[in-house]
Short mmCIF file of C-alpha atoms in Angstrom, two decimals:
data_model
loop_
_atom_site.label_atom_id
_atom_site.label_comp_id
_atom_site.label_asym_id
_atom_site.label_seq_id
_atom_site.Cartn_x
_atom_site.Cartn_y
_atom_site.Cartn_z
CA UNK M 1134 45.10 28.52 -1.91
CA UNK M 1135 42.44 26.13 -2.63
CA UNK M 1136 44.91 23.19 -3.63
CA UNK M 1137 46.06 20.81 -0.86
CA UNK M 1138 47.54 17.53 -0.52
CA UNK M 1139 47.33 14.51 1.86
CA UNK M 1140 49.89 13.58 4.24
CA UNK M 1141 48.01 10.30 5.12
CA UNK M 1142 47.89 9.42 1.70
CA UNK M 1143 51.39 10.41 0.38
CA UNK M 1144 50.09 12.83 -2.05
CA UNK M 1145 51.93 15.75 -3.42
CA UNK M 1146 49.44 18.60 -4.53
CA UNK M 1147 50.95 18.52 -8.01
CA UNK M 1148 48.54 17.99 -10.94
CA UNK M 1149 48.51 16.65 -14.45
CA UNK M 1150 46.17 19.10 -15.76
CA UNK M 1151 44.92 22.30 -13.63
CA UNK M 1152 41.48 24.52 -14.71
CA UNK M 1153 41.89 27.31 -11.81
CA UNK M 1154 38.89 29.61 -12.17
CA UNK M 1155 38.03 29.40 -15.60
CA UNK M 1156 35.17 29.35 -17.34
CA UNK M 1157 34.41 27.47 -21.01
CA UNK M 1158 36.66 24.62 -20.88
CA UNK M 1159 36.67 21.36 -23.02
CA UNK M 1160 38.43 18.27 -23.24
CA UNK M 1161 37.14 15.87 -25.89
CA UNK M 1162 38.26 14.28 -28.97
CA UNK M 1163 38.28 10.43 -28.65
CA UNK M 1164 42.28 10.56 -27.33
CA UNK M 1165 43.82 9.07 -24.02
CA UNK M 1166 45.48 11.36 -21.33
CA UNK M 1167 48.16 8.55 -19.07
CA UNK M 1168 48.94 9.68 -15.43
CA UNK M 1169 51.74 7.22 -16.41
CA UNK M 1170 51.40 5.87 -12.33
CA UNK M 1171 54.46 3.34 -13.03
CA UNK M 1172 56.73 6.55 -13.08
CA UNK M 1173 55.79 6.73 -9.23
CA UNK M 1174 54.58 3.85 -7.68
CA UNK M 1175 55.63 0.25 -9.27
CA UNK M 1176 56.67 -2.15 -6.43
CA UNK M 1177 54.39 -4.04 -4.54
CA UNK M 1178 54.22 -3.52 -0.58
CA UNK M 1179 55.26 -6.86 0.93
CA UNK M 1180 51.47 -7.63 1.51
CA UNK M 1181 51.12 -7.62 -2.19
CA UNK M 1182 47.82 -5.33 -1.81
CA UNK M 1183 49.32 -1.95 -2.74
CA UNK M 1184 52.39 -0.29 -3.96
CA UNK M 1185 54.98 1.48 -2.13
CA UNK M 1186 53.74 5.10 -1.97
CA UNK M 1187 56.82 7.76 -1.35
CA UNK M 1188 56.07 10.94 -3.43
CA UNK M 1189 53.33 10.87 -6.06
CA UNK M 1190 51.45 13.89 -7.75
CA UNK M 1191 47.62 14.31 -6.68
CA UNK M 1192 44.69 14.40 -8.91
CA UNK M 1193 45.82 13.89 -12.43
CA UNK M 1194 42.80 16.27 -13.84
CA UNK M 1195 41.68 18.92 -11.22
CA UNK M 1196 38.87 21.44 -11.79
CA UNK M 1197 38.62 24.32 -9.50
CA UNK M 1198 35.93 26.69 -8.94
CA UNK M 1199 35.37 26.86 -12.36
CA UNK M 1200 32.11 27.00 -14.57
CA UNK M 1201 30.72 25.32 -18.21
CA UNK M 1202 33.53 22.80 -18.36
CA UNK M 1203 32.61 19.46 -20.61
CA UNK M 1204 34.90 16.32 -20.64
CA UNK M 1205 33.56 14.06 -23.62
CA UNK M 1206 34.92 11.11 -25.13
CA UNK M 1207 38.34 10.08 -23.91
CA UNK M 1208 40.22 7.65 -22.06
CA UNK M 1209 42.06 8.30 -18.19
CA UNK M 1210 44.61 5.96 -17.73
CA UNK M 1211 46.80 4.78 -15.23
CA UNK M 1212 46.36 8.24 -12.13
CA UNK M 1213 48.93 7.88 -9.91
CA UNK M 1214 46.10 8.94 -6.97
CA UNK M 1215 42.41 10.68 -7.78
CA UNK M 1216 41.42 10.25 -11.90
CA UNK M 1217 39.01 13.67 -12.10
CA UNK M 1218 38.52 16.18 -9.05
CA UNK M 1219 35.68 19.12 -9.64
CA UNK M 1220 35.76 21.15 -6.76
CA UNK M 1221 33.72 24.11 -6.55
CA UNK M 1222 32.27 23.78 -9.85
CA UNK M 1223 29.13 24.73 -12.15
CA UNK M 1224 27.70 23.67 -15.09
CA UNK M 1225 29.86 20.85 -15.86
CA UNK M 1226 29.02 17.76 -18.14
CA UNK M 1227 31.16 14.62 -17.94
CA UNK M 1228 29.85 11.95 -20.94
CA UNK M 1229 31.62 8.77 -22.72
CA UNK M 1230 34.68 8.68 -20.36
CA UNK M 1231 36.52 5.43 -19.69
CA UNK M 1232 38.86 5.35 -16.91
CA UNK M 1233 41.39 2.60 -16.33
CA UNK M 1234 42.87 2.29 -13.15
CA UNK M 1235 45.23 -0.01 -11.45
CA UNK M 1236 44.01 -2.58 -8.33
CA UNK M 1237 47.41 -1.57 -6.46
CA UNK M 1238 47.42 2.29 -7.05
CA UNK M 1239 45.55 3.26 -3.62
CA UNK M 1240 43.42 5.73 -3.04
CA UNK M 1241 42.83 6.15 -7.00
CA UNK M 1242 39.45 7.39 -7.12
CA UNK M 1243 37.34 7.83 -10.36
CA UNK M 1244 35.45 10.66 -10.73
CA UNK M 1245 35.31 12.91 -7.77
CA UNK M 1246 32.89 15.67 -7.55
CA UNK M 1247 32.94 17.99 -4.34
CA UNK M 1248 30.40 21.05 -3.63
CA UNK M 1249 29.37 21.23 -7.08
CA UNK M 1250 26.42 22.44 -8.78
CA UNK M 1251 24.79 21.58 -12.20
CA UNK M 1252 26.87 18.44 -12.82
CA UNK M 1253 25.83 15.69 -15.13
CA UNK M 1254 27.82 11.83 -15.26
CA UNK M 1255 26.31 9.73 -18.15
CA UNK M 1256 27.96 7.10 -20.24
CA UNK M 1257 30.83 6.33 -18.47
CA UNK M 1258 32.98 3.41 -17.30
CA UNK M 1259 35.13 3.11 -14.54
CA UNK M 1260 37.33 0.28 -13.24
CA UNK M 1261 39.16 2.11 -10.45
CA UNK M 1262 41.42 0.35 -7.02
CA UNK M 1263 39.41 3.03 -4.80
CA UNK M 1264 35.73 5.23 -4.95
CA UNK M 1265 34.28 5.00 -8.81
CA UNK M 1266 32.32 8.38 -8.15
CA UNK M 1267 31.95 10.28 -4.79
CA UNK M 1268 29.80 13.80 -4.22
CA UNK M 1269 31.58 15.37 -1.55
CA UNK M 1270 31.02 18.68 0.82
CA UNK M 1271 34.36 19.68 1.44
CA UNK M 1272 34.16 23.59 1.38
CA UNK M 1273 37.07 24.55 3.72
CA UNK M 1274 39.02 25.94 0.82
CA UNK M 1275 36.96 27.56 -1.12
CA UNK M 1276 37.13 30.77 -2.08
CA UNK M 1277 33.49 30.62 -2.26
CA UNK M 1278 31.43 27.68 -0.73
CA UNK M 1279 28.78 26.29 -2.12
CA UNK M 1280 26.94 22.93 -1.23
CA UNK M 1281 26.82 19.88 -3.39
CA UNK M 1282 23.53 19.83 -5.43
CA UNK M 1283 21.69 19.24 -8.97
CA UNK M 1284 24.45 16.37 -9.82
CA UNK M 1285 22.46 13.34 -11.86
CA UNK M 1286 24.97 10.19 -12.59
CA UNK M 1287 23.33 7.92 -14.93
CA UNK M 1288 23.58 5.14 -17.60
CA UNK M 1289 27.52 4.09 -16.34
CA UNK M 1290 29.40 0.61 -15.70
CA UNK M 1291 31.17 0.59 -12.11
CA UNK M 1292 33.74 -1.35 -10.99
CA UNK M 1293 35.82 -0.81 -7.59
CA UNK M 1294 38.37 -3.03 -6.66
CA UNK M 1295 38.54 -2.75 -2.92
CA UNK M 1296 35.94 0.32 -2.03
CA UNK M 1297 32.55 1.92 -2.82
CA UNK M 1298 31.35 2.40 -6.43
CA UNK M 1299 28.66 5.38 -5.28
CA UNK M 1300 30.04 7.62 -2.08
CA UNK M 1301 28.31 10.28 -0.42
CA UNK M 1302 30.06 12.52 2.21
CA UNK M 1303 33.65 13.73 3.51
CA UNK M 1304 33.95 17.52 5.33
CA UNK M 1305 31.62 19.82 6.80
CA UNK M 1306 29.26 20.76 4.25
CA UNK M 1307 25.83 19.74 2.06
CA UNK M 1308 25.04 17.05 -0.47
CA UNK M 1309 21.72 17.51 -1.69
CA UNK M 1310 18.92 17.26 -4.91
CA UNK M 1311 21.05 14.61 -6.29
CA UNK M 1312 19.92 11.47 -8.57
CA UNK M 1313 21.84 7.56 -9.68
CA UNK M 1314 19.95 5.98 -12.40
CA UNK M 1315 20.89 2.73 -14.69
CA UNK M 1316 24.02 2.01 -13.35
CA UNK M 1317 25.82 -1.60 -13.13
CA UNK M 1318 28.04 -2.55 -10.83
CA UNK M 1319 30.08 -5.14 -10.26
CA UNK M 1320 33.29 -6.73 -8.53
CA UNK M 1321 33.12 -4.57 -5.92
CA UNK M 1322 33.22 -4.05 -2.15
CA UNK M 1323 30.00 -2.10 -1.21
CA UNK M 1324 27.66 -0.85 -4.08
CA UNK M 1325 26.85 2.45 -2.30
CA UNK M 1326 28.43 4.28 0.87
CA UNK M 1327 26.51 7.20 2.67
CA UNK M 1328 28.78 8.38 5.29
CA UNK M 1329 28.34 12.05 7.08
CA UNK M 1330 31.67 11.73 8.89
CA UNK M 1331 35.14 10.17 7.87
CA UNK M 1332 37.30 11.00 10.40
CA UNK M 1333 38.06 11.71 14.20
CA UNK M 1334 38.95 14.99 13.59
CA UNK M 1335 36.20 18.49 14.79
CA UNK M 1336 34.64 18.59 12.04
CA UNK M 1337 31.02 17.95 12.12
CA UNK M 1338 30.46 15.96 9.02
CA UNK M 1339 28.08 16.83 5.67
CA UNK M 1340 24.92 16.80 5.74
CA UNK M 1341 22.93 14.54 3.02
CA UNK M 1342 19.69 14.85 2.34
CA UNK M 1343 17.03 14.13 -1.20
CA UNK M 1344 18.94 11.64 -2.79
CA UNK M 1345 17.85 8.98 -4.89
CA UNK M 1346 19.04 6.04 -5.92
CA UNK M 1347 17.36 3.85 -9.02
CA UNK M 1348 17.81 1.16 -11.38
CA UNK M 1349 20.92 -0.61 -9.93
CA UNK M 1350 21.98 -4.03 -10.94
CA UNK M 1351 24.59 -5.36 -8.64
CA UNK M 1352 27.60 -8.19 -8.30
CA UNK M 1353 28.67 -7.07 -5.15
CA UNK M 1354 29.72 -7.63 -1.97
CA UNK M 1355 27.71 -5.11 -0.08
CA UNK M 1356 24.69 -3.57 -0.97
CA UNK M 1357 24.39 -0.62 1.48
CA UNK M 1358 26.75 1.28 3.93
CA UNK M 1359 24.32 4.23 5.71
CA UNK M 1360 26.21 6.00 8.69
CA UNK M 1361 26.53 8.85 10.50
CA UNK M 1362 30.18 8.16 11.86
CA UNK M 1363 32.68 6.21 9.99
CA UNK M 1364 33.99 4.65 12.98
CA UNK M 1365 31.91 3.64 16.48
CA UNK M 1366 34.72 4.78 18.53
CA UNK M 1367 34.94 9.05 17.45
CA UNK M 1368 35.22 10.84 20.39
CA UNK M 1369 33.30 13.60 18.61
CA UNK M 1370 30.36 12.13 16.69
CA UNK M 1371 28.28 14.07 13.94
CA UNK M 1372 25.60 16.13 14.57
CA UNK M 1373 24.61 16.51 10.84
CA UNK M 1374 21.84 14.35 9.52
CA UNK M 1375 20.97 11.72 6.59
CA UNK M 1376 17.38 12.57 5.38
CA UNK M 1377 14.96 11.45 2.60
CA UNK M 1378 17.25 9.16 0.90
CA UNK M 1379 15.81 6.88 -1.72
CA UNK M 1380 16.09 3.04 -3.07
CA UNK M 1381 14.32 1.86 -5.34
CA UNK M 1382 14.67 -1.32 -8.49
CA UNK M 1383 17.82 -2.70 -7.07
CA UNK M 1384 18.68 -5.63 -8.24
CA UNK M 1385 21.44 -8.17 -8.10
CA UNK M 1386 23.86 -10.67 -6.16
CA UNK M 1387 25.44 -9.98 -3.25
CA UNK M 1388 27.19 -11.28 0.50
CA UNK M 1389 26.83 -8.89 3.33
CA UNK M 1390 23.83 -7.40 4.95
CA UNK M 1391 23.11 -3.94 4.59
CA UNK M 1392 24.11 -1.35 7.13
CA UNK M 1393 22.11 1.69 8.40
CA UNK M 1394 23.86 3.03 11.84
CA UNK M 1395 23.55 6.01 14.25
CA UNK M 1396 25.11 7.56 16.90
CA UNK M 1397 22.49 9.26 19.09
CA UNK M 1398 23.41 12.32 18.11
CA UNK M 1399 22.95 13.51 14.98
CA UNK M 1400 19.76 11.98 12.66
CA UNK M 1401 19.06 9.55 10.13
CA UNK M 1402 15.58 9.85 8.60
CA UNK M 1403 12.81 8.93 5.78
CA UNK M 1404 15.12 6.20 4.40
CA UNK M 1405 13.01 4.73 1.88
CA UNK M 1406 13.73 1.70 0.33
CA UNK M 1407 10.84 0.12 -2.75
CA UNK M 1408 11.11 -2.81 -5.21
CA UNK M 1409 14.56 -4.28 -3.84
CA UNK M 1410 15.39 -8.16 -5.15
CA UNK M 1411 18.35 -9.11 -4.05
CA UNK M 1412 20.03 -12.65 -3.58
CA UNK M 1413 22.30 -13.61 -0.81
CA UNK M 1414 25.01 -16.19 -0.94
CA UNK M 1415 28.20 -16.85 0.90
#
């Protein structure tokens, strides 16, 4: 009952690999696990941007409610859709994991970690179409929810082709105690997204608070994307808030100006930002 899929983005609910409710789970040894996305999606849509989505499996390695889990030294290739989905998770550790995606394969995130607890991303590289790594708060399904909390990324190589390498938000939730340090990141749209609330729908968006953000060096084309409401025009905006989020040594190249927006509604506060160098050009 937890599982789902996505109507909007052509998604099927099937997995590669499912871990429902387990505990003491390991994947390691230096291999490669292929979502083999050519088998589903390989021809271009006439804009030449993505390929033709009809039916396509869902996350390729999908991690429910499900505690001490380690994924260490191997390569995720080609997803079809989402690389690695925890979702209701504890104690998990994911180390020296390259993922390889494909700029056409939409919506194929990296590493996707949603109202999880104890989590630690170090050493990894991602060159993903879609989100490099997201913390989410979407506890609808859940058996049992939980927030989003004590997650530390750190020491990884980002690259997203046409969205956010660092994304914060999606459902009804809270993200919270969580920490980015030493990353690089680079050919990509916006460096990091904060967003409370994706979509239209009743939902009152996740709210986001003690976060910090350190050590970035950035190629990019947007530094910053801070909102409380994806879109201007939701006829029901968030009444969550974004609170005591902090910047500090970022570093880098980039195009567009940052972006920190509310809605008179809900709040954004104590949005600290210290030691920022950043060159503009374009």
């Amino acid at each position: 009952p937890q599982n789902w899929f996505s109507v909007n983005e052509i998604a099927s609910g099937g997995h590669f690999i499912v871990c429902l409710e387990q505990h003491d789970v390991i994947i390691r040894g230096g291999g490669t696990i292929d979502g083999n996305h050519k088998a589903f999606l390989n021809e271009l849509e006439p804009n030449g941007l993505w390929y033709k989505r009809t039916w396509r499996p869902s996350q390729m390695l999908y991690f429910c409610e499900s505690q001490n889990i380690w994924i260490d030294d191997v390569n995720l290739r080609n997803s079809p859709y989402w690389t690695c989905f925890l979702h209701g998770c504890e104690f998990a550790t994911i180390s020296n994991v390259h993922i390889h995606g494909d700029v056409h394969v939409a919506n194929q995130d990296g590493i996707d970690i949603d109202c999880c607890r104890f989590v630690t991303v170090t050493n990894c590289v991602i060159d993903s179409s879609d989100d490099c790594i997201t913390l989410r708060g979407d506890d609808a399904r859940l058996s049992a929810p939980k927030p989003c909390e004590m997650v530390a990324v750190s020491n990884c190589v980002l690259k997203s082709g046409y969205a956010n390498a660092l994304r914060i938000g999606v459902g009804s939730g809270v993200v919270r105690n969580c920490t980015f340090s030493n990353i690089v990141i680079t050919e990509t749209r916006t460096a990091v997204c904060v967003i409370s609330k994706y979509g239209p729908k009743s939902i009152k968006g996740v709210t986001i608070s003690d976060v910090s953000f350190s050590n970035l060096q950035l190629d990019v084309e947007r530094f910053l994307n801070l909102k409380l409401d994806n879109n201007d025009n939701f006829e029901i905006k968030s009444p969550s808030s974004i609170s005591r989020i902090h910047f500090s040594q970022i570093r880098g190249k980039t195009t567009l100006t940052s972006y920190i927006h509310g809605n008179n509604v809900g709040t954004i506060s104590d949005i600290d930002f210290s030691d920022i160098d950043l060159a503009y050009g374009g």
